[in-house]
Amino acid sequence: MNTATKLATPKLNAGEIYAGIILGKNGQPDQHLILLPGQADDVTFQQAQEFATKAGGELPTRREQALLYANLKEQFQENYYWSGEQHAAYSGYAWCQSFDYGDQGLSNKYGELRARAVRRVAI
């Protein structure tokens, strides 16, 4: 007997794209990850955060960006996108994800990259 439970994907709003499930860490719940429509081009880290908030979401974490690269690479231009994570030791830098080759790196927060927003639904 198959006892696997099928998880229902959450309701999507117009223009949203389901990205997959991100596993919770350190006692956090697993979450559905949804890519929101729209993109900001040539924005600083602060401007990227403001864009994401205005879009009704947040910048994705580094782990979420890896999932987005794996599942929705075609929804991104082949360029770097801001994550929502600042570097722990270097406060003037934040993490970013390449949607060309898939690498993650650091950028000065005043550098201008692209941004996409996500929303999360706890499972």
mmCIF file of N, CA and C in Angstrom, residues 9-19 33-35 119:
data_model
loop_
_atom_site.group_PDB
_atom_site.id
_atom_site.type_symbol
_atom_site.label_atom_id
_atom_site.label_comp_id
_atom_site.label_asym_id
_atom_site.label_seq_id
_atom_site.Cartn_x
_atom_site.Cartn_y
_atom_site.Cartn_z
ATOM 1 N N THR A 9 -0.356 21.952 -4.140
ATOM 2 C CA THR A 9 0.342 23.215 -4.342
ATOM 3 C C THR A 9 -0.597 24.357 -3.972
ATOM 4 N N PRO A 10 -0.058 25.433 -3.461
ATOM 5 C CA PRO A 10 -0.908 26.557 -3.056
ATOM 6 C C PRO A 10 -1.518 27.261 -4.265
ATOM 7 N N LYS A 11 -2.564 28.009 -3.997
ATOM 8 C CA LYS A 11 -3.215 28.803 -5.043
ATOM 9 C C LYS A 11 -2.245 29.879 -5.518
ATOM 10 N N LEU A 12 -2.132 30.018 -6.815
ATOM 11 C CA LEU A 12 -1.253 31.023 -7.398
ATOM 12 C C LEU A 12 -2.058 32.225 -7.868
ATOM 13 N N ASN A 13 -1.526 33.392 -7.646
ATOM 14 C CA ASN A 13 -2.124 34.617 -8.162
ATOM 15 C C ASN A 13 -1.648 34.833 -9.593
ATOM 16 N N ALA A 14 -2.269 35.739 -10.304
ATOM 17 C CA ALA A 14 -1.917 36.009 -11.696
ATOM 18 C C ALA A 14 -0.424 36.315 -11.829
ATOM 19 N N GLY A 15 0.217 35.625 -12.755
ATOM 20 C CA GLY A 15 1.626 35.863 -13.050
ATOM 21 C C GLY A 15 2.606 35.128 -12.156
ATOM 22 N N GLU A 16 2.133 34.498 -11.089
ATOM 23 C CA GLU A 16 3.026 33.772 -10.193
ATOM 24 C C GLU A 16 3.368 32.406 -10.778
ATOM 25 N N ILE A 17 4.549 31.905 -10.410
ATOM 26 C CA ILE A 17 5.004 30.602 -10.889
ATOM 27 C C ILE A 17 5.472 29.788 -9.693
ATOM 28 N N TYR A 18 4.969 28.566 -9.604
ATOM 29 C CA TYR A 18 5.359 27.675 -8.522
ATOM 30 C C TYR A 18 6.782 27.189 -8.763
ATOM 31 N N ALA A 19 7.654 27.326 -7.754
ATOM 32 C CA ALA A 19 9.061 26.951 -7.895
ATOM 33 C C ALA A 19 9.380 25.609 -7.256
ATOM 34 N N LEU A 33 7.642 27.500 -2.401
ATOM 35 C CA LEU A 33 8.272 28.732 -2.876
ATOM 36 C C LEU A 33 7.602 29.148 -4.173
ATOM 37 N N ILE A 34 7.198 30.408 -4.226
ATOM 38 C CA ILE A 34 6.487 30.938 -5.389
ATOM 39 C C ILE A 34 7.231 32.162 -5.901
ATOM 40 N N LEU A 35 7.535 32.148 -7.197
ATOM 41 C CA LEU A 35 8.192 33.275 -7.847
ATOM 42 C C LEU A 35 7.131 34.287 -8.267
ATOM 43 N N ARG A 119 7.417 34.602 -2.675
ATOM 44 C CA ARG A 119 6.614 34.484 -1.459
ATOM 45 C C ARG A 119 6.668 33.024 -1.032
#
